[in-house]
Coordinates of C-alpha atoms in Angstrom, one line a residue:
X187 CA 163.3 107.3 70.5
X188 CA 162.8 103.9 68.9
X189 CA 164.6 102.1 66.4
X190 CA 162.4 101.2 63.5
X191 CA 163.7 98.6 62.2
X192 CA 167.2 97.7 63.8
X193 CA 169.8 95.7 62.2
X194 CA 172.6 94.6 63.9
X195 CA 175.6 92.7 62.8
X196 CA 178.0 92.2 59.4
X197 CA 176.7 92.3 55.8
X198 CA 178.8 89.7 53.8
X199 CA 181.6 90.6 52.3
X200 CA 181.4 92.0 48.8
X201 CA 181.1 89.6 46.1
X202 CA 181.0 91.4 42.7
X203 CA 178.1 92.8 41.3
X204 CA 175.9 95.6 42.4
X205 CA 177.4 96.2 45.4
X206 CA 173.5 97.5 46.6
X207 CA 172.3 94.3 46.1
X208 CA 172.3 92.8 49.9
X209 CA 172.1 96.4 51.0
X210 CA 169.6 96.3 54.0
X211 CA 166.6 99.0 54.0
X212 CA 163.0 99.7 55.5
X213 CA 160.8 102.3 54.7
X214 CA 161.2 105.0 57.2
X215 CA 157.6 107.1 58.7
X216 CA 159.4 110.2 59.1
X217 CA 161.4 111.0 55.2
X218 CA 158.4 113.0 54.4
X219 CA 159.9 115.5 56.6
X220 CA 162.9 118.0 54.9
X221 CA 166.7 116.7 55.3
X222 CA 167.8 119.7 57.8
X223 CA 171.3 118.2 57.1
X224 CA 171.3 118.5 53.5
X225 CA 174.1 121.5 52.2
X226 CA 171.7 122.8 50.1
X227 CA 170.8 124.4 53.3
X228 CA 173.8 125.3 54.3
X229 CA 174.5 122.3 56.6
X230 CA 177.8 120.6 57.5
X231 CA 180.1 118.5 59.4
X232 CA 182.4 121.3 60.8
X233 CA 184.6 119.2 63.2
X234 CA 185.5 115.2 63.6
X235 CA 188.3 113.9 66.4
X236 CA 189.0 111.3 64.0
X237 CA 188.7 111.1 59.3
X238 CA 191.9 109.1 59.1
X239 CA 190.2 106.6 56.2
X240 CA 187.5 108.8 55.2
X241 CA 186.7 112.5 55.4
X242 CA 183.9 113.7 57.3
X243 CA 182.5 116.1 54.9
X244 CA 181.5 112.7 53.1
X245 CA 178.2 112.2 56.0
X246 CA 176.0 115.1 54.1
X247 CA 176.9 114.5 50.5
X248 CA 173.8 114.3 48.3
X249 CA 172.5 111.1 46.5
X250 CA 174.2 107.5 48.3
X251 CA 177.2 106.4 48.4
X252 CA 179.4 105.0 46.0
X253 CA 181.6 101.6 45.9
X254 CA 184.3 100.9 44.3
X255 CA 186.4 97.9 44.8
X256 CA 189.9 99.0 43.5
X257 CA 190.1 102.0 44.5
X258 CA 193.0 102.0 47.2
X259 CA 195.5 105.3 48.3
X260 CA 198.4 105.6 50.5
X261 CA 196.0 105.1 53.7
X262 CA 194.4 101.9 52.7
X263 CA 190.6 101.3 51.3
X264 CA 189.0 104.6 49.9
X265 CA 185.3 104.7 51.3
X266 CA 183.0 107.3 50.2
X267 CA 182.2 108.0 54.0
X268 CA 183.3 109.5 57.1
X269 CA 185.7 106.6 58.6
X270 CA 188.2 106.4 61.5
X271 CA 191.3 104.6 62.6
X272 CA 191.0 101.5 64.4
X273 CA 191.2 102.5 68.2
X274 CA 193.7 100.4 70.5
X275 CA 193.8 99.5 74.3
X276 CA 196.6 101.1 76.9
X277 CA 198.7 98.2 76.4
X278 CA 199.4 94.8 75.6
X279 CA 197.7 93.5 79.0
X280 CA 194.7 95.4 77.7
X281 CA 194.8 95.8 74.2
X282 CA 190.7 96.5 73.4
X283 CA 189.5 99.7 73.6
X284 CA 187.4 100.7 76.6
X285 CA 183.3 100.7 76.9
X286 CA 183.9 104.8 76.8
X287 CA 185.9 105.2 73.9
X288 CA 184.4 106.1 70.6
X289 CA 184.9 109.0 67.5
X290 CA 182.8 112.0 67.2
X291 CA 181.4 114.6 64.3
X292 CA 180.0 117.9 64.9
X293 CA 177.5 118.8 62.3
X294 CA 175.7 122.1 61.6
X295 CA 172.1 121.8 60.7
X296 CA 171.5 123.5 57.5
X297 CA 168.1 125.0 58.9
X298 CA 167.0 124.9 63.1
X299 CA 163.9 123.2 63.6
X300 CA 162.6 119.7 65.2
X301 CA 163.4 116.4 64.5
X302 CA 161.5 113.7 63.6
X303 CA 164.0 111.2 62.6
X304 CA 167.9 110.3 62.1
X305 CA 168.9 107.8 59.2
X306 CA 172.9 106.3 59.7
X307 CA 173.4 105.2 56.4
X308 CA 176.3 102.7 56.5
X309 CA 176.2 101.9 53.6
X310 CA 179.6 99.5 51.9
X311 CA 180.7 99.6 55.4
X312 CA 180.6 95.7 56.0
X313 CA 183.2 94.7 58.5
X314 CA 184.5 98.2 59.7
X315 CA 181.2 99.9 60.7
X316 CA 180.7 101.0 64.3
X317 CA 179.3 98.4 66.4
X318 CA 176.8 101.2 67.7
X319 CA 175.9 105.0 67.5
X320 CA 174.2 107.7 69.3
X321 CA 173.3 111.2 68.4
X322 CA 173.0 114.0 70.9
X323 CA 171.6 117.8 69.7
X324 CA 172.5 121.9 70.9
X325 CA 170.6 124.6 70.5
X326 CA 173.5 127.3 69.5
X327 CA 173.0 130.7 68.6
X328 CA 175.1 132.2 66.3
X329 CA 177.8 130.5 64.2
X330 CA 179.5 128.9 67.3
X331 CA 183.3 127.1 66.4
X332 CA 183.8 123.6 67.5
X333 CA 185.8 124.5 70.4
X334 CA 182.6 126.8 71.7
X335 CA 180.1 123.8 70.9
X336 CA 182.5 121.6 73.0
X337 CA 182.5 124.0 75.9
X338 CA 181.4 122.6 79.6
X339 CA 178.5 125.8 79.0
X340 CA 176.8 123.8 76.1
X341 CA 174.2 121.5 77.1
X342 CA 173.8 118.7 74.9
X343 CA 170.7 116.3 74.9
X344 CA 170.6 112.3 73.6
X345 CA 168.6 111.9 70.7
X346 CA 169.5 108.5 69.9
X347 CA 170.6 106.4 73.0
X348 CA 173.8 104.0 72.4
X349 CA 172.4 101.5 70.1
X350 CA 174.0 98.6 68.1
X351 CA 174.2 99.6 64.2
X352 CA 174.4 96.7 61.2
X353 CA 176.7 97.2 58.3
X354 CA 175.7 98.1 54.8
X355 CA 172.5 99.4 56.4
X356 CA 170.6 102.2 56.7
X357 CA 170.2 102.3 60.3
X358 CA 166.8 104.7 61.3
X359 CA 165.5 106.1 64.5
X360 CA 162.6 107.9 65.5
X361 CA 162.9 110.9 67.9
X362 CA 160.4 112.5 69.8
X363 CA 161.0 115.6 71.5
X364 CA 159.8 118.6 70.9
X365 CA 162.9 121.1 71.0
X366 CA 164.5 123.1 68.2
X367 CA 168.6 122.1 67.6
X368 CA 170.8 124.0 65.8
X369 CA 174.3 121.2 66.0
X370 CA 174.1 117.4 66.1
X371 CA 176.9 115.5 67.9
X372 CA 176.8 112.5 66.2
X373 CA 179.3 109.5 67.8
X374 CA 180.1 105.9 67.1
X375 CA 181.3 103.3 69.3
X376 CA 184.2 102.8 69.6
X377 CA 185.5 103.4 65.9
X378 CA 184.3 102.4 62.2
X379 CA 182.6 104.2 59.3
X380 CA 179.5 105.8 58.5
X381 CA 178.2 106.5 55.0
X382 CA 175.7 108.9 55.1
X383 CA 174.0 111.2 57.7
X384 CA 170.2 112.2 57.0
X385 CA 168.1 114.1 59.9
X386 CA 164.7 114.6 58.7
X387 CA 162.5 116.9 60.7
X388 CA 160.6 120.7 60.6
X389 CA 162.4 123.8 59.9
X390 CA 161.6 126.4 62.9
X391 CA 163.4 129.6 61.9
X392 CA 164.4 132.0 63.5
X393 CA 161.5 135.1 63.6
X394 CA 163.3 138.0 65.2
X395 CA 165.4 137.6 61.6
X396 CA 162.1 137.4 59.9
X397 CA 161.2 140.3 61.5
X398 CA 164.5 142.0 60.0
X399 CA 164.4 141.2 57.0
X400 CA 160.4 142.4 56.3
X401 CA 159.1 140.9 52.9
X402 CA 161.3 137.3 52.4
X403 CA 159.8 134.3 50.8
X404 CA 157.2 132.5 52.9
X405 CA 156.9 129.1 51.4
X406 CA 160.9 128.8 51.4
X407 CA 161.6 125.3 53.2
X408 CA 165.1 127.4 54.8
X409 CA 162.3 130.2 56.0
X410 CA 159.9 127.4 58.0
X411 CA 157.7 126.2 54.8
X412 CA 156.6 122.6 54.2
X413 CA 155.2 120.7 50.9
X414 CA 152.4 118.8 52.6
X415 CA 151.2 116.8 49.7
X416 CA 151.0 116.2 46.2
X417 CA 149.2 114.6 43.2
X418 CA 152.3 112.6 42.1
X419 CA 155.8 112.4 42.9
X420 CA 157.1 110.2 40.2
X421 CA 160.2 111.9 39.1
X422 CA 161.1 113.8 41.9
X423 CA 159.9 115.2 45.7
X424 CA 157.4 118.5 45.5
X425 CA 159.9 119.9 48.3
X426 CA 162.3 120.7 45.4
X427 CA 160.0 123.6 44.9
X428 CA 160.9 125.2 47.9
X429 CA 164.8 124.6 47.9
X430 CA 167.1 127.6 48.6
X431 CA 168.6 128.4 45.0
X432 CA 167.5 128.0 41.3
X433 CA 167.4 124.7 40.0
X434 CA 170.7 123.4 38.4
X435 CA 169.3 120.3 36.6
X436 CA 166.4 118.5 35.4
X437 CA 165.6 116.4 38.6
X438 CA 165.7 119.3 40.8
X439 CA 162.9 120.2 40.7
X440 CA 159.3 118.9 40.5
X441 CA 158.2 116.9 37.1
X442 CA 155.1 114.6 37.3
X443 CA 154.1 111.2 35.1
X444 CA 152.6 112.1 32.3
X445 CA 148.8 112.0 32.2
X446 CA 146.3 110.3 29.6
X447 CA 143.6 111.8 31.4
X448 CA 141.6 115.1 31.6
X449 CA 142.9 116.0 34.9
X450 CA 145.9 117.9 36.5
X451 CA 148.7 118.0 38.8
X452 CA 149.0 120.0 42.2
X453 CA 151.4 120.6 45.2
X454 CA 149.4 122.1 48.3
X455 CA 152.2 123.7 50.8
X456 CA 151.9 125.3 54.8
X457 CA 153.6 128.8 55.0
X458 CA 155.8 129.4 57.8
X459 CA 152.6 131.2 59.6
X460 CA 149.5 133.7 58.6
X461 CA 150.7 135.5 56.2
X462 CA 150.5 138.3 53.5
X463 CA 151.7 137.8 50.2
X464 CA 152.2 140.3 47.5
X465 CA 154.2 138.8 44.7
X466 CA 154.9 135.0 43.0
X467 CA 158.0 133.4 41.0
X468 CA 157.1 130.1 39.3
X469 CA 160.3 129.1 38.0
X470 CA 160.7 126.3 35.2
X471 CA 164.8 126.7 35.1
X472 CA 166.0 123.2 33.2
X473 CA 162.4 122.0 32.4
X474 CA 162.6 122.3 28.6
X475 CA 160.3 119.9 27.0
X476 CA 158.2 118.8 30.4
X477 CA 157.7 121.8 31.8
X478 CA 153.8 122.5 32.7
X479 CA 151.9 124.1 30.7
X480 CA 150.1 126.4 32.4
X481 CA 149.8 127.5 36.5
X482 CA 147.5 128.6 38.9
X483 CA 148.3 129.7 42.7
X484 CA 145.2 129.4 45.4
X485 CA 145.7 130.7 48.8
X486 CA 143.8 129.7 52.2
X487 CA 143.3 130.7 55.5
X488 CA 143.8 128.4 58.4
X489 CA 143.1 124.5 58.1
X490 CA 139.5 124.4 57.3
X491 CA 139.5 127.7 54.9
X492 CA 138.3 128.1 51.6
X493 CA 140.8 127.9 48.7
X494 CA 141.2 131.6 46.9
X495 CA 142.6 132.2 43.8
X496 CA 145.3 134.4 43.5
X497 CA 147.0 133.5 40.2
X498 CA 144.4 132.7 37.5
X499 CA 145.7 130.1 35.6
X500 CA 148.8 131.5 33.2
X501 CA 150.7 130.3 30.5
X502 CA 154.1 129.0 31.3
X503 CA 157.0 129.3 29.3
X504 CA 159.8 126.2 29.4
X505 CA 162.8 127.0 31.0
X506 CA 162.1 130.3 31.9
X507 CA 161.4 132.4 35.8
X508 CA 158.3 134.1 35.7
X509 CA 157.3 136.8 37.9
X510 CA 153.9 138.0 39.1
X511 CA 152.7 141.3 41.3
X512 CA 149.4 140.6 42.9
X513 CA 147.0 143.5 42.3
X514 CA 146.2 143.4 46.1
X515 CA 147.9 141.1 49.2
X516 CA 146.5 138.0 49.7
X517 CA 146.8 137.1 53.4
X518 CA 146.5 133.0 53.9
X519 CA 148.3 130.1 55.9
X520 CA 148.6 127.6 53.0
X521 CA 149.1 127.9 49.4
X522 CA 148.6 125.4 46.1
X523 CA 149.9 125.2 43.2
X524 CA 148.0 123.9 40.1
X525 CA 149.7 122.8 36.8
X526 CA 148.3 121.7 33.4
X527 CA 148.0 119.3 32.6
X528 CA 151.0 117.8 33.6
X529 CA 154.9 118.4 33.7
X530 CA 156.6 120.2 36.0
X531 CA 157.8 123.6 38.0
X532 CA 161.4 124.1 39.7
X533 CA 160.3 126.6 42.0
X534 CA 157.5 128.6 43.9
X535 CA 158.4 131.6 45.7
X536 CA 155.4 133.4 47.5
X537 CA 156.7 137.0 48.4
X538 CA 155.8 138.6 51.0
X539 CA 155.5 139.2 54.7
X540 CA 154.1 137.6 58.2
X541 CA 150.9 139.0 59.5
X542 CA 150.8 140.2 63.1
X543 CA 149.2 136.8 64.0
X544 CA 151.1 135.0 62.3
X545 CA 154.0 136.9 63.9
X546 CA 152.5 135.9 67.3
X547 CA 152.2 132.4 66.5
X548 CA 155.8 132.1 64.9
X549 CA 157.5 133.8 68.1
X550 CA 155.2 131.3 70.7
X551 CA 156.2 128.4 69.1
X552 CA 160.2 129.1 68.4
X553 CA 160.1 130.3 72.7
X554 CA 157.8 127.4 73.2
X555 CA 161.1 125.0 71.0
X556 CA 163.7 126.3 73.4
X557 CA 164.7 128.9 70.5

């Protein structure tokens, strides 16, 4: 684990103005991965020892956090965060808390998988953000309660060591092991607030349920499927396409620049493993007057395989699901989606079902993860 960059110490006290504007940032090398702690996965913060100021549920709301100077309540500041009480020492000979004590949330990964990265966002927390952090991870089966997660039977391993935090800062840390966690136990020392909680990594599901369920959706980011890369992201990330859900606005989905060129725009995506695929959704829910113009779907096999076709390229209709049965399976690791020229999609859902390799693969890795 390292700390890339640290920032340590108080951001000045609000002044007026765009409260963002001192607000210290870096670019991170691991938000290309999904937000496993984003509740459009189904993730979130199911138990806290402490949300005296703030509420917990706060950590995994979408989009950041909000300021607002005047707004006060019968507890004092309201902070769009998860915030404690100030803790106290046993008495008046000792009035500091100890090295030990600190507050804790439990959160529920919205999706398994690896991690790659932890952002603590503390964002308008200037003078009453923890002086440091540290994030341990489970591997849970089930849908375990807090009292069963903080059993003496769980084994819980660091993530992110104690480390000093700044205020009003986004706060990011590498990680480095290669295990699959279902729960994070995310602490801060000895008291203070936290914004926002972001854990960026890859989604390893879970393939006995795979196995279950038969033909599921096999670019789904909740089902182990990534958005590698993209011709342009200007308005919004190509993993949109793969969200759980339809989209319920504009902006959640994928809308490119507009071109002045003769070319077009494309999203290339890894399935969750070799797999065969039988039918298509390309879905343009809220894209009224940007939505592409026409799609085409390509399929290959393995890293270094030739791109088929399996969707010649079709007219799209704005606003609208479409829905196509492939004439026969097309059995690949990675898909692409084409557009023209430009615009945007909401959705791609590849139908379908893993191949007995791919099965095989799937199974090695989640054992070889500690799933």
């Amino acid at each position: 684990m390292t700390a890339i960059p640290s920032f340590t110490g108080d951001a000045n006290p609000y002044g007026g103005g765009d409260p963002y504007a001192d607000y210290r940032t870096a670019d991170f090398p691991f938000t290309q991965y999904a937000n496993l702690a984003a509740r459009t996965l189904g993730a979130g913060v199911i138990a806290a020892n402490d949300e005296f100021f703030a509420q917990r549920e706060n950590l995994l709301m979408p989009g950041r956090a909000e300021f607002d100077p005047e707004h006060f309540g019968h507890k004092g500041k309201i902070m769009d965060g998860w915030e404690t009480r100030r803790r106290r020492g046993a008495s008046a000979e000792h009035p500091w808390p100890t090295a030990e004590d600190h507050d804790w949330a439990l959160v529920r990964l919205g999706a398994p998988g690896v991690i790659r990265g932890i952002v603590v966002d503390t964002a308008h927390f200037r003078g009453n953000y923890p002086q440091a952090v540290s994030v341990e991870g489970a591997s849970v089966a089930g849908s375990p309660s807090p009292e069963e997660l903080l059993g003496d039977d769980v084994k819980w391993t660091t993530l992110v060591p104690r480390t000093p935090v700044g205020g009003h800062a986004a706060n990011g840390f590498s990680v480095s092991l290669e295990q699959r966690f279902t729960h994070l136990r995310v602490n801060q020392h000895p008291d203070g607030g936290i914004a926002r909680l972001r854990v960026y990594g890859e989604v390893v599901p879970d393939p006995a349920w795979l196995e279950i369920l038969g033909t599921f959706d096999v670019v789904a980011l909740e089902n182990g499927g990534q958005a590698e890369d993209a011709s342009n992201l200007f308005y919004s990330p190509a993993s949109n396409t793969i969200q759980p859900g339809r989209s319920r606005k504009m902006d959640d989905g994928w809308e490119t620049r507009r071109r002045r060129d003769q070319g077009n725009d494309w999203i290339r995506y890894r399935l969750v493993a070799q797999s065969q695929i039988r039918a298509i959704e390309i879905d343009t829910a809220y894209l009224k007057g940007n939505s592409a113009g026409w799609a085409s779907v390509s399929v290959r096999d393995g890293e270094d395989g030739d791109w088929q076709e399996i969707l010649p390229c079709t007219r799209l209709q704005p606003d609208t699901n479409h829905r196509f049965v492939l004439p026969t399976p097309a059995v690949g690791t990675h898909a692409r989606v084409d557009i023209f020229p430009d615009g945007g999609i909401s959705r791609l859902r590849l139908f379908g079902s893993l191949t007995e390799g791919g099965a095989t693969t799937l199974s090695a890795r989640h054992q070889e993860l500690g799933g």
